[in-house]
Coordinates of C-alpha atoms and ligand atoms in Angstrom, one line a residue:
M6 CA 75.1 74.0 71.0
Q7 CA 73.4 70.6 71.2
V8 CA 75.6 67.7 72.2
S9 CA 74.8 63.9 72.0
A10 CA 76.9 61.3 73.7
I11 CA 77.2 57.7 72.5
I12 CA 78.1 55.2 75.1
A13 CA 79.6 52.1 73.5
A14 CA 78.7 49.1 75.7
G15 CA 78.1 46.6 73.0
G16 CA 81.3 44.6 73.7
A17 CA 81.1 41.3 75.6
G18 CA 84.2 42.1 77.5
R19 CA 84.8 38.5 78.4
R20 CA 88.5 39.1 79.1
L21 CA 87.7 39.4 82.8
G22 CA 86.5 35.8 82.7
N23 CA 83.0 36.5 84.1
A24 CA 79.8 35.2 82.7
K25 CA 78.4 38.7 82.9
P26 CA 79.6 41.3 80.3
K27 CA 82.2 43.4 82.2
Q28 CA 80.2 46.6 81.8
L29 CA 77.5 45.1 84.1
L30 CA 80.0 44.3 86.9
D31 CA 79.6 46.2 90.1
I32 CA 82.4 48.5 91.0
G33 CA 80.7 50.0 94.1
G34 CA 77.6 52.1 94.0
G35 CA 76.5 50.6 90.7
S36 CA 77.7 48.9 87.6
M37 CA 80.7 50.2 85.5
L38 CA 78.1 51.1 82.8
S39 CA 75.8 53.0 85.2
H40 CA 78.8 55.1 86.4
S41 CA 79.8 55.9 82.8
L42 CA 76.2 56.7 81.8
R43 CA 75.6 58.9 84.8
A44 CA 78.6 61.0 84.0
F45 CA 77.0 62.0 80.7
L46 CA 73.3 62.0 81.9
D47 CA 74.3 64.4 84.7
H48 CA 76.4 66.6 82.5
P49 CA 74.6 70.0 81.9
R50 CA 75.9 70.3 78.3
V51 CA 74.9 66.9 77.2
S52 CA 71.4 66.9 75.9
E53 CA 71.0 63.3 74.9
V54 CA 72.8 60.0 75.7
V55 CA 72.6 57.1 73.2
L56 CA 73.4 53.8 74.9
V57 CA 74.6 51.1 72.4
K58 CA 73.5 48.3 74.6
P59 CA 75.0 45.1 75.6
A60 CA 73.1 41.8 75.6
G61 CA 71.4 41.1 79.0
P62 CA 68.8 42.3 81.4
L63 CA 68.9 46.0 80.4
A64 CA 65.7 46.9 82.4
L65 CA 67.4 45.8 85.7
L66 CA 70.5 47.5 84.8
L67 CA 68.9 50.9 84.1
A68 CA 66.8 50.7 87.3
D69 CA 69.6 52.4 89.4
L70 CA 70.0 55.3 87.1
S71 CA 69.0 58.7 88.6
S72 CA 67.6 60.0 85.3
T73 CA 66.6 58.2 82.2
Q74 CA 64.8 61.0 80.4
K75 CA 67.9 61.9 78.3
L76 CA 68.6 58.3 77.6
R77 CA 67.8 56.2 74.5
T78 CA 69.1 52.8 73.5
V79 CA 70.1 51.0 70.4
D80 CA 71.5 47.6 69.6
G81 CA 75.2 47.0 69.3
G82 CA 76.8 45.6 66.1
P83 CA 79.4 42.9 65.6
R84 CA 82.4 45.3 65.8
R85 CA 82.8 48.4 67.9
Q86 CA 82.7 50.7 64.9
D87 CA 79.3 49.1 63.9
S88 CA 78.0 49.8 67.3
V89 CA 79.1 53.4 67.2
A90 CA 77.5 53.7 63.7
N91 CA 74.2 52.4 65.1
G92 CA 74.5 55.0 67.9
F93 CA 75.3 57.8 65.4
E94 CA 72.3 56.9 63.2
A95 CA 70.0 57.0 66.3
A96 CA 71.4 60.3 67.6
D97 CA 69.4 63.5 67.4
I98 CA 70.0 65.1 64.0
R99 CA 70.1 68.5 65.6
S100 CA 73.3 67.6 67.7
E101 CA 76.3 69.6 66.4
V102 CA 78.8 67.7 68.4
I103 CA 78.8 64.0 69.2
L104 CA 80.9 62.3 71.8
I105 CA 81.8 58.7 71.9
H106 CA 82.6 57.1 75.2
D107 CA 83.7 53.7 76.2
A108 CA 81.5 52.2 79.0
A109 CA 84.6 50.6 80.5
R110 CA 85.9 54.0 81.5
P111 CA 83.6 54.8 84.5
F112 CA 85.7 57.4 86.1
V113 CA 85.4 60.1 83.3
T114 CA 85.0 63.6 84.9
A115 CA 82.7 66.4 84.0
D116 CA 85.7 68.6 83.2
L117 CA 87.1 66.1 80.7
I118 CA 83.7 65.9 79.0
S119 CA 83.6 69.7 78.8
R120 CA 87.1 70.0 77.4
T121 CA 86.4 67.3 74.7
I122 CA 83.1 69.2 73.7
D123 CA 85.0 72.5 73.4
A124 CA 87.8 71.0 71.4
A125 CA 85.5 69.1 69.1
A126 CA 83.4 72.2 68.4
E127 CA 86.6 74.2 67.6
H128 CA 88.6 71.7 65.6
G129 CA 86.0 69.3 64.2
A130 CA 87.6 66.2 65.9
A131 CA 89.3 65.9 69.3
I132 CA 90.0 63.0 71.6
A133 CA 91.2 62.8 75.2
A134 CA 94.7 61.4 75.4
L135 CA 97.7 61.3 77.7
P136 CA 101.3 61.5 76.9
S137 CA 103.2 58.3 77.5
R138 CA 105.2 58.3 80.8
D139 CA 107.1 55.2 79.7
T140 CA 109.6 54.8 76.9
V141 CA 108.0 52.9 74.1
K142 CA 109.8 50.0 72.2
R143 CA 108.8 48.4 69.0
V144 CA 109.4 44.6 69.5
D145 CA 109.6 41.8 67.0
G146 CA 110.1 38.2 68.1
G147 CA 111.1 39.3 71.6
V148 CA 113.8 41.7 70.4
I149 CA 113.6 45.5 70.3
V150 CA 113.8 46.7 66.8
D151 CA 113.1 50.4 67.5
T152 CA 112.9 53.0 70.3
I153 CA 110.1 55.5 69.6
P154 CA 110.7 59.0 70.9
R155 CA 108.4 59.2 74.0
E156 CA 107.5 62.9 73.3
S157 CA 105.5 61.8 70.2
I158 CA 103.5 59.0 72.0
Y159 CA 100.1 59.6 73.3
L160 CA 97.7 57.1 74.7
A161 CA 94.2 57.5 73.4
Q162 CA 91.2 57.6 75.8
T163 CA 87.6 58.4 75.5
P164 CA 85.5 60.6 75.2
Q165 CA 86.3 61.3 71.5
G166 CA 84.3 64.1 70.1
F167 CA 83.3 65.1 66.5
R168 CA 81.4 67.6 64.7
R169 CA 78.4 65.9 63.0
D170 CA 79.8 66.2 59.5
V171 CA 83.2 64.7 60.6
L172 CA 81.6 61.7 62.4
A173 CA 79.3 61.2 59.4
A174 CA 82.3 60.8 57.1
A175 CA 84.1 58.5 59.5
V176 CA 81.0 56.3 59.9
R177 CA 80.5 56.2 56.2
L178 CA 84.2 55.0 55.7
G179 CA 83.6 52.3 58.4
R180 CA 80.4 51.1 56.7
E181 CA 82.3 50.9 53.5
G182 CA 84.7 48.3 55.0
I183 CA 87.6 50.3 56.5
E184 CA 88.4 49.0 60.0
A185 CA 89.7 50.9 62.9
T186 CA 89.9 50.4 66.7
D187 CA 88.5 53.9 67.4
E188 CA 86.5 56.6 65.7
A189 CA 89.6 58.9 65.7
G190 CA 91.2 56.2 63.4
L191 CA 88.3 56.4 61.0
A192 CA 88.3 60.2 61.1
E193 CA 92.1 60.2 60.4
R194 CA 91.5 57.9 57.4
A195 CA 88.7 60.1 56.2
G196 CA 91.3 63.0 56.1
F197 CA 90.5 65.0 59.1
R198 CA 92.9 66.5 61.6
V199 CA 92.1 65.0 65.0
H200 CA 93.2 67.2 67.9
V201 CA 94.3 65.9 71.3
V202 CA 92.8 67.3 74.6
D203 CA 94.5 66.6 77.9
G204 CA 93.2 63.3 79.2
D205 CA 93.0 62.3 82.8
S206 CA 95.1 59.7 84.5
G207 CA 92.1 58.7 86.6
N208 CA 90.1 58.0 83.4
V209 CA 91.3 54.4 83.3
K210 CA 89.9 51.6 81.1
I211 CA 88.8 48.6 83.0
T212 CA 90.1 45.6 81.2
T213 CA 91.8 43.2 83.6
E214 CA 90.9 41.7 87.0
D215 CA 93.5 44.0 88.6
D216 CA 91.8 47.1 87.0
L217 CA 88.5 45.9 88.4
M218 CA 89.9 45.5 91.9
A219 CA 91.5 48.9 91.7
A220 CA 88.2 50.4 90.6
R221 CA 86.4 48.8 93.5
H222 CA 89.0 50.1 96.1
R223 CA 88.7 53.6 94.6
T224 CA 84.9 53.6 94.9
T225 CA 85.0 52.3 98.4
A226 CA 87.5 54.9 99.5
A227 CA 85.3 57.6 97.9
T228 CA 82.3 56.3 99.7
A229 CA 84.1 56.2 103.1
A230 CA 85.2 59.8 102.6
R231 CA 81.6 60.9 102.1
Q232 CA 80.4 59.3 105.4
R233 CA 80.2 61.1 108.8
I234 CA 79.1 60.0 112.2
G235 CA 77.3 61.7 115.1
T236 CA 76.2 61.0 118.6
G237 CA 73.3 62.1 120.7
Y238 CA 72.3 61.8 124.3
D239 CA 69.2 62.9 126.2
L240 CA 67.7 62.5 129.7
H241 CA 64.4 63.6 131.1
R242 CA 63.0 63.3 134.6
L243 CA 60.0 61.0 135.0
V244 CA 57.0 62.5 136.8
E245 CA 53.4 61.5 137.5
G246 CA 50.7 62.6 135.2
R247 CA 52.7 62.8 131.9
P248 CA 52.4 60.2 129.0
L249 CA 55.4 58.0 128.6
V250 CA 56.3 58.6 124.9
I251 CA 59.4 56.8 123.5
A252 CA 60.2 57.1 119.7
G253 CA 56.7 58.3 119.1
V254 CA 55.0 55.4 120.9
T255 CA 52.9 56.0 124.0
I256 CA 53.4 53.2 126.6
P257 CA 50.9 52.8 129.4
F258 CA 52.6 53.8 132.7
D259 CA 51.9 56.0 135.6
K260 CA 54.8 58.3 134.9
G261 CA 56.2 60.2 131.9
P262 CA 59.1 62.5 131.0
L263 CA 58.9 66.1 132.2
G264 CA 59.7 68.5 129.4
H265 CA 58.8 71.4 127.3
S266 CA 58.0 69.1 124.4
D267 CA 56.7 65.5 124.8
G268 CA 60.1 64.7 126.3
D269 CA 60.8 61.8 123.9
V270 CA 64.4 60.9 124.7
A271 CA 64.7 58.5 121.7
C272 CA 63.7 61.2 119.2
H273 CA 65.8 63.9 120.9
A274 CA 69.0 61.7 121.1
A275 CA 68.4 60.6 117.4
T276 CA 67.9 64.3 116.4
D277 CA 71.2 65.4 118.1
A278 CA 73.0 62.5 116.5
I279 CA 71.8 63.4 113.0
L280 CA 72.5 67.2 113.5
G281 CA 75.9 66.4 115.0
A282 CA 76.9 64.1 112.1
A283 CA 76.6 67.0 109.7
G284 CA 78.0 69.6 112.1
L285 CA 74.6 71.4 112.3
G286 CA 74.6 72.1 116.0
D287 CA 72.1 70.6 118.3
I288 CA 68.4 70.3 119.1
G289 CA 68.5 73.1 121.6
R290 CA 69.8 75.5 119.0
H291 CA 67.1 74.7 116.4
F292 CA 64.2 73.8 118.8
P293 CA 64.7 76.0 121.9
D294 CA 62.8 75.4 125.1
S295 CA 62.1 79.1 125.3
D296 CA 60.1 79.0 122.0
P297 CA 56.4 78.4 122.8
K298 CA 56.2 76.9 119.3
W299 CA 57.7 73.7 120.7
K300 CA 55.6 73.4 123.7
G301 CA 54.1 69.9 123.9
A302 CA 55.6 69.3 120.5
D303 CA 55.6 66.0 118.8
S304 CA 59.2 65.0 118.8
L305 CA 58.9 62.9 115.7
A306 CA 58.2 66.2 113.9
L307 CA 61.3 67.8 115.3
L308 CA 63.3 64.7 114.1
A309 CA 61.8 65.0 110.7
D310 CA 62.6 68.7 110.6
A311 CA 66.3 67.9 111.5
V312 CA 66.4 65.3 108.6
R313 CA 65.1 68.0 106.3
M314 CA 68.0 70.3 107.4
L315 CA 70.5 67.4 106.9
G316 CA 69.1 67.0 103.4
E317 CA 69.6 70.8 102.7
A318 CA 73.2 70.4 103.8
G319 CA 73.7 67.7 101.2
Y320 CA 73.5 64.6 103.5
Q321 CA 71.3 61.6 103.9
V322 CA 70.9 59.2 106.8
I323 CA 72.4 55.8 106.4
N324 CA 71.4 54.3 109.8
V325 CA 70.6 55.2 113.5
D326 CA 71.3 53.0 116.5
L327 CA 69.7 53.8 119.8
T328 CA 69.9 52.5 123.4
V329 CA 66.9 53.6 125.7
I330 CA 67.6 53.3 129.4
L331 CA 64.8 53.1 131.9
E332 CA 64.1 51.0 134.9
R333 CA 60.5 50.3 134.3
P334 CA 58.3 49.5 132.3
K335 CA 59.9 47.0 129.8
I336 CA 59.7 48.4 126.3
K337 CA 60.5 45.2 124.4
D338 CA 57.0 44.7 123.0
A339 CA 56.9 48.3 121.6
I340 CA 60.3 48.2 119.9
D341 CA 59.0 47.2 116.4
D342 CA 56.4 50.0 116.5
M343 CA 59.1 52.5 117.7
R344 CA 61.5 51.5 114.8
S345 CA 58.7 51.9 112.3
R346 CA 57.8 55.4 113.5
L347 CA 61.5 56.5 113.6
A348 CA 62.1 55.0 110.2
S349 CA 59.2 57.0 108.7
A350 CA 60.2 60.2 110.4
I351 CA 63.7 59.9 109.1
G352 CA 62.7 58.6 105.7
V353 CA 64.7 55.3 105.8
D354 CA 63.8 51.6 105.7
R355 CA 63.0 50.1 109.2
D356 CA 66.2 48.0 108.8
A357 CA 68.2 51.2 109.2
I358 CA 66.9 51.9 112.7
S359 CA 67.9 49.9 115.8
I360 CA 66.6 50.3 119.2
K361 CA 67.7 48.5 122.4
G362 CA 66.1 48.7 125.8
K363 CA 68.3 48.6 129.0
T364 CA 67.9 49.1 132.7
N365 CA 70.4 50.9 134.9
E366 CA 70.5 48.0 137.4
G367 CA 68.9 50.1 140.1
V368 CA 71.8 52.5 140.2
D369 CA 71.6 56.3 140.1
A370 CA 68.5 58.4 139.2
V371 CA 67.7 56.3 136.2
G372 CA 68.0 53.1 138.2
R373 CA 65.7 54.5 140.9
G374 CA 63.1 55.2 138.2
E375 CA 63.4 59.0 138.5
A376 CA 64.6 59.6 134.9
I377 CA 64.7 58.0 131.4
A378 CA 67.7 58.4 129.1
A379 CA 68.8 57.5 125.5
H380 CA 72.0 57.3 123.6
A381 CA 72.0 57.5 119.7
V382 CA 74.6 57.1 117.0
A383 CA 73.8 58.2 113.4
L384 CA 75.7 57.5 110.2
V385 CA 75.1 59.9 107.4
A386 CA 76.6 60.2 103.9
A387 CA 77.0 63.2 101.6
R388 CA 74.9 62.9 98.5
S389 CA 76.9 63.3 95.4
S390 CA 76.3 62.3 91.8
A391 CA 78.2 59.2 90.8
I392 CA 81.6 58.6 92.3
G393 CA 84.6 60.0 90.4
H394 CA 82.5 62.4 88.3
R395 CA 83.3 65.4 90.5
S396 CA 86.0 67.4 88.7
Ligands
LIG403 MG1 65.2 66.1 125.5

């Protein structure tokens, strides 16, 4: 069954008092609109997303979307129902079910989208809605005139889903001049029975400044929950006749690290930090000394391989901070080059890599110039599709 989703983002949403339309405001990890779009673009049962677009720099807005192949855009109309009608007319004629979603509900889950598709296919028209938890009063002039039985009160959300023929009739009615605040309203007026599917209390509509702040807190907390940290440490003896390789850069010196590989302490510490952050063990487990394959190995390649494993485990590197400790020579002039090489092995911007050089003040083996050591800390984050879309 082919499904199209219309994302209504034509409204100006100036209630938030911003110069920007509210759908373009950032809520963490992207605009409200990009979160809403991604929920549908990433949904396996949605074959096409029609964005009824707001005024503004659309190209910039769309730049952060992971996939735009399923996406087409149309201009909004003066009222919401005009915008949705434009979206409906642009939607693929082969779609049997059409969903309508409000861009101001960025936390819609894949499960809720699936439930709405199923109910719309079965009943012809279905919307997400939640039973009211509060008692509802009808008020006139500041005085209660009626108490409405709570059991019969449902609060409408989106998505709202319709079979093509049902939405066609609703849109026709709207084009003829009937006004409604949602498509379910038009479908009801057209004589269809609109079913309710269990909404989601997290699927909030962002309307006020408080809603916006709560949405930002929620995305920040979700981001923090996806982050993990790891540490790494390495030390090699310094001996004559070996090249001094640090973070892939060979520095002219009469001694270099003794080791099975090139003995690059910066790469080894960074590799352990990255593996450690994702709970993937350590460098000795993946690249053992006993394996002749790693003899004289370029440690940048080991590091890149660890990053590949990290990716397979669903993580990406955010940043790595390193301290390299050796008495001589000074490494200050090589640090920019070291950062570039680590950045390219790890696949991040150079800004994400930091390297500091220290001496050991003449103390201990490192201080006597008998060894070189490095400490590393790596921050990684689980890759996931947009925040809040996991069911
Ligand atoms: Mg080592």
